[in-house]
Amino acid sequence: MALNKLRQLDQNSLGVTLPKDDLRIEGLLDENGNLRDEHHIHIRHVDDGEWRLELVRRAMNGRSL
């Protein structure tokens, strides 16, 4: 299991990196390994020390799928 460091982003938020291999499998990266398009993630706190991240897929009209 890989460990990822929690980082201070600004005064009100922290961040964690996601492995590019996992993002590539999801089709979120282009052929050069750069993020393709704009994506949003819904983060939900589910239990002590546990969060769930879910990619929000959008239809062409901008509505959530």
Coordinates of N, CA and C in Angstrom, one line a residue:
M1 N 0.8 -1.2 0.0 CA 0.0 0.0 0.0 C 0.9 1.2 0.0
A2 N 0.7 2.1 -1.0 CA 1.5 3.3 -1.1 C 0.9 4.4 -0.1
L3 N 1.8 5.1 0.5 CA 1.3 6.2 1.4 C 1.5 7.5 0.7
N4 N 0.5 8.4 0.8 CA 0.6 9.7 0.2 C 0.6 10.8 1.3
K5 N 1.4 11.8 1.1 CA 1.5 12.8 2.1 C 0.4 13.9 2.0
L6 N -0.2 14.2 3.1 CA -1.2 15.3 3.1 C -0.4 16.6 3.1
R7 N -0.8 17.6 2.3 CA -0.1 18.8 2.1 C -1.0 20.0 2.3
Q8 N -0.4 21.1 2.8 CA -1.1 22.4 3.0 C -1.2 23.1 1.7
L9 N -2.4 23.4 1.2 CA -2.6 24.1 -0.1 C -2.7 25.6 0.1
D10 N -3.6 25.9 1.1 CA -3.7 27.3 1.4 C -4.3 27.4 2.9
Q11 N -4.8 28.5 3.3 CA -5.2 28.7 4.7 C -6.4 27.8 5.0
N12 N -7.2 27.4 4.1 CA -8.4 26.7 4.3 C -8.5 25.3 3.8
S13 N -7.4 24.8 3.2 CA -7.5 23.5 2.6 C -6.2 22.7 2.5
L14 N -6.3 21.4 2.5 CA -5.2 20.5 2.4 C -5.4 19.7 1.1
G15 N -4.3 19.0 0.7 CA -4.5 18.2 -0.5 C -3.6 17.0 -0.4
V16 N -3.9 16.0 -1.3 CA -3.2 14.8 -1.4 C -3.1 14.4 -2.8
T17 N -1.9 13.9 -3.2 CA -1.8 13.5 -4.7 C -2.4 12.2 -5.0
L18 N -2.8 12.0 -6.2 CA -3.3 10.7 -6.7 C -2.3 10.2 -7.7
P19 N -2.1 8.9 -7.6 CA -1.1 8.3 -8.5 C -1.6 8.4 -10.0
K20 N -0.6 8.9 -10.9 CA -1.0 9.0 -12.3 C -1.4 7.7 -12.9
D21 N -0.8 6.6 -12.5 CA -1.2 5.3 -13.1 C -2.7 5.1 -12.9
D22 N -3.2 5.4 -11.7 CA -4.7 5.2 -11.5 C -5.5 6.2 -12.3
L23 N -5.0 7.4 -12.4 CA -5.8 8.4 -13.2 C -5.8 8.0 -14.7
R24 N -4.7 7.4 -15.1 CA -4.6 7.0 -16.5 C -5.6 5.9 -16.8
I25 N -5.7 5.0 -15.9 CA -6.7 3.9 -16.0 C -8.1 4.4 -16.1
E26 N -8.4 5.5 -15.4 CA -9.7 6.1 -15.5 C -9.9 6.9 -16.7
G27 N -8.9 7.1 -17.5 CA -9.0 7.9 -18.8 C -8.9 9.4 -18.6
L28 N -8.4 9.8 -17.4 CA -8.3 11.2 -17.1 C -7.1 11.9 -17.7
L29 N -6.1 11.2 -18.1 CA -4.9 11.8 -18.6 C -4.8 11.6 -20.2
D30 N -4.1 12.6 -20.8 CA -3.9 12.4 -22.2 C -2.6 11.6 -22.5
E31 N -2.2 11.5 -23.8 CA -1.1 10.6 -24.1 C 0.2 11.1 -23.6
N32 N 0.3 12.4 -23.1 CA 1.5 12.9 -22.6 C 1.5 12.9 -21.0
G33 N 0.5 12.3 -20.4 CA 0.4 12.2 -19.0 C -0.2 13.4 -18.3
N34 N -0.7 14.4 -19.1 CA -1.3 15.6 -18.6 C -2.8 15.4 -18.4
L35 N -3.4 16.1 -17.4 CA -4.8 16.0 -17.1 C -5.6 16.4 -18.4
R36 N -6.5 15.6 -18.8 CA -7.4 15.8 -19.9 C -8.6 16.5 -19.4
D37 N -8.9 17.7 -20.0 CA -10.2 18.4 -19.6 C -10.2 18.8 -18.2
E38 N -11.3 19.2 -17.7 CA -11.5 19.6 -16.3 C -12.4 18.6 -15.6
H39 N -12.0 18.2 -14.4 CA -12.8 17.2 -13.7 C -13.0 17.7 -12.3
H40 N -14.1 17.2 -11.7 CA -14.4 17.5 -10.3 C -14.6 16.2 -9.5
I41 N -14.2 16.3 -8.3 CA -14.2 15.1 -7.4 C -15.1 15.5 -6.2
H42 N -16.0 14.6 -5.8 CA -16.8 14.8 -4.6 C -16.1 14.0 -3.5
I43 N -15.8 14.7 -2.4 CA -15.1 14.1 -1.3 C -16.1 14.0 -0.1
R44 N -16.2 12.8 0.4 CA -17.2 12.5 1.5 C -16.4 11.9 2.7
H45 N -16.6 12.5 3.9 CA -16.0 11.9 5.1 C -17.0 10.8 5.5
V46 N -16.5 9.5 5.6 CA -17.4 8.4 5.8 C -17.2 7.8 7.2
D47 N -16.0 8.0 7.8 CA -15.7 7.4 9.2 C -14.5 8.1 9.7
D48 N -14.1 7.8 10.9 CA -12.9 8.4 11.5 C -11.7 7.9 10.6
G49 N -11.0 8.9 10.1 CA -9.8 8.6 9.3 C -10.1 8.0 7.9
E50 N -11.3 8.1 7.5 CA -11.7 7.5 6.2 C -12.5 8.5 5.4
W51 N -12.1 8.7 4.1 CA -12.8 9.5 3.2 C -13.1 8.8 1.9
R52 N -14.1 9.1 1.2 CA -14.4 8.5 -0.1 C -14.4 9.6 -1.2
L53 N -13.6 9.3 -2.3 CA -13.5 10.2 -3.4 C -14.3 9.7 -4.6
E54 N -15.1 10.5 -5.2 CA -15.9 10.0 -6.3 C -15.8 11.0 -7.5
L55 N -15.4 10.5 -8.6 CA -15.4 11.4 -9.8 C -16.8 11.8 -10.2
V56 N -17.0 13.0 -10.4 CA -18.3 13.5 -10.9 C -18.3 13.5 -12.4
R57 N -19.0 12.7 -13.0 CA -19.1 12.6 -14.5 C -20.2 13.6 -14.9
R58 N -19.9 14.4 -16.0 CA -20.8 15.3 -16.5 C -21.2 15.0 -17.9
A59 N -22.5 15.3 -18.2 CA -23.0 15.1 -19.6 C -22.5 16.3 -20.4
M60 N -22.7 16.3 -21.7 CA -22.3 17.4 -22.6 C -23.0 18.7 -22.2
N61 N -24.3 18.6 -21.6 CA -25.0 19.8 -21.3 C -24.6 20.3 -19.9
G62 N -23.6 19.7 -19.3 CA -23.1 20.2 -18.0 C -23.8 19.6 -16.8
R63 N -24.8 18.8 -17.0 CA -25.5 18.2 -15.8 C -24.8 17.0 -15.4
S64 N -24.8 16.7 -14.1 CA -24.2 15.5 -13.5 C -24.9 14.3 -14.0
L65 N -24.1 13.2 -14.2 CA -24.7 12.0 -14.6 C -24.9 11.1 -13.4

